[in-house]
Amino acid sequence: DAVMIGRAAMGNPYLFNQINHYFETGEILPDLTFEDKMKIAYEHLKRLIDLKGEHIAVREFRGLAPHYLRGTSGAAKLRGAISQASTLAEIEELLQLKA
């Protein structure tokens, strides 16, 4: 068996877990909640910061955020705000998350 994965994995890194779970059990996992997706997005940003520093990581994350927000009500407004963010603190406030 094989699966081809493309852009579906952008902003959806839990897709790999869902696919593995399906192959192992035959059970389809439910989609994650918006809150869970935002926690994963935040963890992604924190790891980018560890790797590249805050300035570069936040700029890169602004391009990744729309993928995490896809299909969410009010996503356009939030995407616009994130695209203007320049610090981790600003994104934390927008995502209403603290580690």
PDB file of C-alpha atoms in Angstrom, residues 4-65:
ATOM      1  CA  MET A   4       0.864  10.180  -1.930  1.00  0.00           C
ATOM      2  CA  ILE A   5       0.829  13.304   0.208  1.00  0.00           C
ATOM      3  CA  GLY A   6       1.294  16.775  -1.183  1.00  0.00           C
ATOM      4  CA  ARG A   7       0.247  20.163   0.032  1.00  0.00           C
ATOM      5  CA  ALA A   8      -2.330  18.568   2.324  1.00  0.00           C
ATOM      6  CA  ALA A   9       0.453  18.225   4.885  1.00  0.00           C
ATOM      7  CA  MET A  10       1.142  21.984   4.912  1.00  0.00           C
ATOM      8  CA  GLY A  11      -0.394  23.261   8.122  1.00  0.00           C
ATOM      9  CA  ASN A  12      -1.639  19.760   8.775  1.00  0.00           C
ATOM     10  CA  PRO A  13       1.341  17.861  10.211  1.00  0.00           C
ATOM     11  CA  TYR A  14      -1.011  15.638  12.223  1.00  0.00           C
ATOM     12  CA  LEU A  15      -2.107  14.160   8.882  1.00  0.00           C
ATOM     13  CA  PHE A  16       0.786  11.698   9.120  1.00  0.00           C
ATOM     14  CA  ASN A  17      -0.450  10.465  12.496  1.00  0.00           C
ATOM     15  CA  GLN A  18      -3.968  10.073  11.097  1.00  0.00           C
ATOM     16  CA  ILE A  19      -2.672   8.067   8.132  1.00  0.00           C
ATOM     17  CA  ASN A  20      -0.479   5.829  10.308  1.00  0.00           C
ATOM     18  CA  HIS A  21      -3.372   5.229  12.687  1.00  0.00           C
ATOM     19  CA  TYR A  22      -5.637   4.273   9.785  1.00  0.00           C
ATOM     20  CA  PHE A  23      -3.082   1.825   8.346  1.00  0.00           C
ATOM     21  CA  GLU A  24      -2.539   0.244  11.768  1.00  0.00           C
ATOM     22  CA  THR A  25      -6.170   0.032  12.914  1.00  0.00           C
ATOM     23  CA  GLY A  26      -8.473   0.758   9.976  1.00  0.00           C
ATOM     24  CA  GLU A  27     -10.043   3.492  12.109  1.00  0.00           C
ATOM     25  CA  ILE A  28     -10.334   7.070  10.871  1.00  0.00           C
ATOM     26  CA  LEU A  29      -9.357   9.566  13.543  1.00  0.00           C
ATOM     27  CA  PRO A  30     -11.559  12.643  13.927  1.00  0.00           C
ATOM     28  CA  ASP A  31     -10.212  15.997  12.815  1.00  0.00           C
ATOM     29  CA  LEU A  32      -8.498  18.087  15.459  1.00  0.00           C
ATOM     30  CA  THR A  33     -10.282  20.975  17.105  1.00  0.00           C
ATOM     31  CA  PHE A  34      -9.332  24.549  16.267  1.00  0.00           C
ATOM     32  CA  GLU A  35      -7.650  24.839  19.672  1.00  0.00           C
ATOM     33  CA  ASP A  36      -5.555  21.728  19.019  1.00  0.00           C
ATOM     34  CA  LYS A  37      -4.525  23.052  15.604  1.00  0.00           C
ATOM     35  CA  MET A  38      -3.468  26.356  17.151  1.00  0.00           C
ATOM     36  CA  LYS A  39      -1.399  24.534  19.781  1.00  0.00           C
ATOM     37  CA  ILE A  40       0.376  22.622  17.015  1.00  0.00           C
ATOM     38  CA  ALA A  41       0.920  25.835  15.034  1.00  0.00           C
ATOM     39  CA  TYR A  42       2.350  27.477  18.145  1.00  0.00           C
ATOM     40  CA  GLU A  43       4.681  24.535  18.771  1.00  0.00           C
ATOM     41  CA  HIS A  44       5.788  24.778  15.130  1.00  0.00           C
ATOM     42  CA  LEU A  45       6.593  28.457  15.631  1.00  0.00           C
ATOM     43  CA  LYS A  46       8.503  27.795  18.870  1.00  0.00           C
ATOM     44  CA  ARG A  47      10.630  25.167  17.135  1.00  0.00           C
ATOM     45  CA  LEU A  48      11.309  27.515  14.234  1.00  0.00           C
ATOM     46  CA  ILE A  49      12.464  30.112  16.761  1.00  0.00           C
ATOM     47  CA  ASP A  50      14.793  27.586  18.397  1.00  0.00           C
ATOM     48  CA  LEU A  51      16.227  26.758  14.978  1.00  0.00           C
ATOM     49  CA  LYS A  52      16.398  30.151  13.281  1.00  0.00           C
ATOM     50  CA  GLY A  53      15.839  32.855  15.866  1.00  0.00           C
ATOM     51  CA  GLU A  54      12.699  34.880  16.500  1.00  0.00           C
ATOM     52  CA  HIS A  55      13.055  37.440  13.717  1.00  0.00           C
ATOM     53  CA  ILE A  56      13.414  34.923  10.876  1.00  0.00           C
ATOM     54  CA  ALA A  57      11.034  32.366  12.409  1.00  0.00           C
ATOM     55  CA  VAL A  58       8.164  34.824  12.791  1.00  0.00           C
ATOM     56  CA  ARG A  59       8.600  35.947   9.174  1.00  0.00           C
ATOM     57  CA  GLU A  60       8.525  32.323   7.977  1.00  0.00           C
ATOM     58  CA  PHE A  61       5.552  31.499  10.194  1.00  0.00           C
ATOM     59  CA  ARG A  62       3.528  34.298   8.621  1.00  0.00           C
ATOM     60  CA  GLY A  63       3.637  32.245   5.408  1.00  0.00           C
ATOM     61  CA  LEU A  64       2.705  29.015   7.189  1.00  0.00           C
ATOM     62  CA  ALA A  65      -0.147  30.371   9.307  1.00  0.00           C
TER      63      ALA A  65
END
